[in-house]
Amino acid sequence: MKRKRILVADDEVYIVHILEFSLSMEGYEVISATSGVEALRRIEEEQPDLIVLDVMMPGLDGHEVCRRLRADERTSRTPIIFLTAKDTPADRDLGLGLGANAYITKPFGPRKLIEAIENLLDDDAGDAAVGL
């Protein structure tokens, strides 16, 4: 079985490093981006199995990246998790309404993210929307 590939997009480099380490230790192949534009480019090149997006990034924000991914038939069903400091109920509703499968707020424990990833990658349909 091939290793699952996860793209992590966050403009906070230390968050990217923490996630690269944590997810690699779980056996995932990790691709990273530090902006929305870079995330879209890497997604097109690498075709990840799941995408973790921050909302607040330079250039294109995570919301716009999510909109574009959901509008593209190649990525319309790829699971997306928002990992963000935007923690109001309205923020969560917006993220899930744009098509994200899960919404996790910072600060977070890596185990919480890993559990959400495992649940989404185990879900063949990839349609479960969860606000964690």
Tab-separated table of C-alpha atoms in Angstrom:
chain	number	residue	atom	x	y	z
A	1	MET	CA	0.000	0.000	0.000
A	2	LYS	CA	1.395	3.395	-0.949
A	3	ARG	CA	2.012	6.025	1.695
A	4	LYS	CA	-0.693	8.663	1.855
A	5	ARG	CA	0.470	12.104	0.767
A	6	ILE	CA	-0.617	15.154	2.776
A	7	LEU	CA	-0.128	18.786	1.831
A	8	VAL	CA	0.252	21.219	4.746
A	9	ALA	CA	-0.187	24.929	3.950
A	10	ASP	CA	0.535	27.433	6.715
A	11	ASP	CA	2.498	30.695	6.665
A	12	GLU	CA	3.887	29.976	10.147
A	13	VAL	CA	7.014	27.960	9.358
A	14	TYR	CA	7.272	26.468	12.849
A	15	ILE	CA	3.724	25.038	12.490
A	16	VAL	CA	4.738	23.516	9.153
A	17	HIS	CA	7.824	21.941	10.774
A	18	ILE	CA	5.799	20.522	13.679
A	19	LEU	CA	3.279	19.022	11.261
A	20	GLU	CA	5.959	17.668	8.922
A	21	PHE	CA	7.607	15.899	11.852
A	22	SER	CA	4.395	14.623	13.461
A	23	LEU	CA	2.839	13.379	10.229
A	24	SER	CA	6.092	11.815	8.990
A	25	MET	CA	6.346	9.899	12.263
A	26	GLU	CA	2.862	8.517	11.518
A	27	GLY	CA	4.051	7.270	8.122
A	28	TYR	CA	2.622	10.000	5.895
A	29	GLU	CA	4.476	11.679	3.051
A	30	VAL	CA	4.301	15.423	3.742
A	31	ILE	CA	4.411	18.247	1.215
A	32	SER	CA	4.474	21.813	2.510
A	33	ALA	CA	3.574	25.298	1.313
A	34	THR	CA	3.722	28.665	3.064
A	35	SER	CA	1.212	30.591	0.938
A	36	GLY	CA	-2.059	29.974	-0.851
A	37	VAL	CA	-0.479	30.381	-4.288
A	38	GLU	CA	2.279	27.910	-3.432
A	39	ALA	CA	-0.312	25.497	-2.024
A	40	LEU	CA	-2.302	25.483	-5.273
A	41	ARG	CA	0.871	24.923	-7.303
A	42	ARG	CA	2.057	22.070	-5.073
A	43	ILE	CA	-1.414	20.480	-5.063
A	44	GLU	CA	-1.457	20.466	-8.861
A	45	GLU	CA	2.061	18.987	-9.022
A	46	GLU	CA	1.811	16.456	-6.199
A	47	GLN	CA	-1.895	15.485	-6.087
A	48	PRO	CA	-2.069	14.918	-2.313
A	49	ASP	CA	-4.548	12.542	-0.693
A	50	LEU	CA	-5.515	15.168	1.914
A	51	ILE	CA	-4.925	18.908	2.407
A	52	VAL	CA	-4.416	20.833	5.662
A	53	LEU	CA	-4.984	24.590	5.199
A	54	ASP	CA	-4.478	27.599	7.408
A	55	VAL	CA	-7.035	30.341	6.749
A	56	MET	CA	-4.810	33.397	7.136
A	57	MET	CA	-2.006	33.165	4.568
A	58	PRO	CA	-0.385	35.767	2.304
A	59	GLY	CA	-1.712	36.153	-1.225
A	60	LEU	CA	-4.618	33.757	-1.493
A	61	ASP	CA	-6.099	32.901	1.880
A	62	GLY	CA	-7.205	29.406	2.838
A	63	HIS	CA	-10.840	30.180	2.070
A	64	GLU	CA	-10.021	31.080	-1.531
A	65	VAL	CA	-7.763	28.036	-1.893
A	66	CYS	CA	-10.622	25.837	-0.643
A	67	ARG	CA	-13.089	27.484	-3.062
A	68	ARG	CA	-10.759	26.825	-5.997
A	69	LEU	CA	-10.098	23.237	-4.970
A	70	ARG	CA	-13.804	22.475	-4.637
A	71	ALA	CA	-14.492	24.041	-8.065
A	72	ASP	CA	-11.844	21.857	-9.761
A	73	GLU	CA	-13.023	18.340	-10.626
A	74	ARG	CA	-9.516	16.975	-9.931
A	75	THR	CA	-9.640	18.119	-6.296
A	76	SER	CA	-13.343	18.505	-5.602
A	77	ARG	CA	-13.415	15.368	-3.410
A	78	THR	CA	-9.952	15.605	-1.835
A	79	PRO	CA	-10.418	15.894	1.946
A	80	ILE	CA	-9.587	19.351	3.329
A	81	ILE	CA	-8.954	20.235	6.970
A	82	PHE	CA	-8.790	23.857	8.066
A	83	LEU	CA	-6.230	24.331	10.852
A	84	THR	CA	-6.577	27.923	11.998
A	85	ALA	CA	-6.654	30.448	14.826
A	86	LYS	CA	-10.022	31.741	13.559
A	87	ASP	CA	-12.219	30.157	16.198
A	88	THR	CA	-15.669	31.757	16.200
A	89	PRO	CA	-18.752	29.723	15.286
A	90	ALA	CA	-19.140	31.941	12.184
A	91	ASP	CA	-15.550	31.128	11.126
A	92	ARG	CA	-16.200	27.407	11.575
A	93	ASP	CA	-19.485	27.609	9.649
A	94	LEU	CA	-17.787	29.476	6.801
A	95	GLY	CA	-14.950	26.950	6.557
A	96	LEU	CA	-17.257	23.944	6.557
A	97	GLY	CA	-19.661	25.748	4.223
A	98	LEU	CA	-16.862	26.206	1.692
A	99	GLY	CA	-16.461	22.444	1.595
A	100	ALA	CA	-13.849	21.644	4.231
A	101	ASN	CA	-14.266	18.218	5.792
A	102	ALA	CA	-12.982	19.280	9.220
A	103	TYR	CA	-12.187	22.491	11.083
A	104	ILE	CA	-9.589	22.453	13.875
A	105	THR	CA	-8.616	25.548	15.828
A	106	LYS	CA	-5.189	26.571	17.112
A	107	PRO	CA	-3.751	25.945	19.572
A	108	PHE	CA	-4.087	22.260	18.841
A	109	GLY	CA	-2.458	18.983	19.749
A	110	PRO	CA	-0.926	17.059	16.840
A	111	ARG	CA	-2.827	13.937	17.973
A	112	LYS	CA	-6.156	15.708	17.347
A	113	LEU	CA	-5.101	16.525	13.782
A	114	ILE	CA	-3.774	13.011	13.181
A	115	GLU	CA	-7.078	11.508	14.355
A	116	ALA	CA	-9.017	13.771	11.976
A	117	ILE	CA	-6.685	12.809	9.115
A	118	GLU	CA	-7.051	9.100	9.871
A	119	ASN	CA	-10.843	9.409	10.001
A	120	LEU	CA	-11.022	11.244	6.684
A	121	LEU	CA	-8.593	8.955	4.876
A	122	ASP	CA	-10.478	5.906	6.172
A	123	ASP	CA	-13.784	7.381	4.954
A	124	ASP	CA	-14.100	6.181	1.343
A	125	ALA	CA	-16.698	8.804	0.511
A	126	GLY	CA	-14.694	11.656	2.035
A	127	ASP	CA	-17.931	13.538	2.680
A	128	ALA	CA	-17.977	13.730	6.474
A	129	ALA	CA	-17.861	17.349	7.664
A	130	VAL	CA	-16.644	17.706	11.208
A	131	GLY	CA	-15.947	20.764	13.342
A	132	LEU	CA	-13.311	19.691	15.855
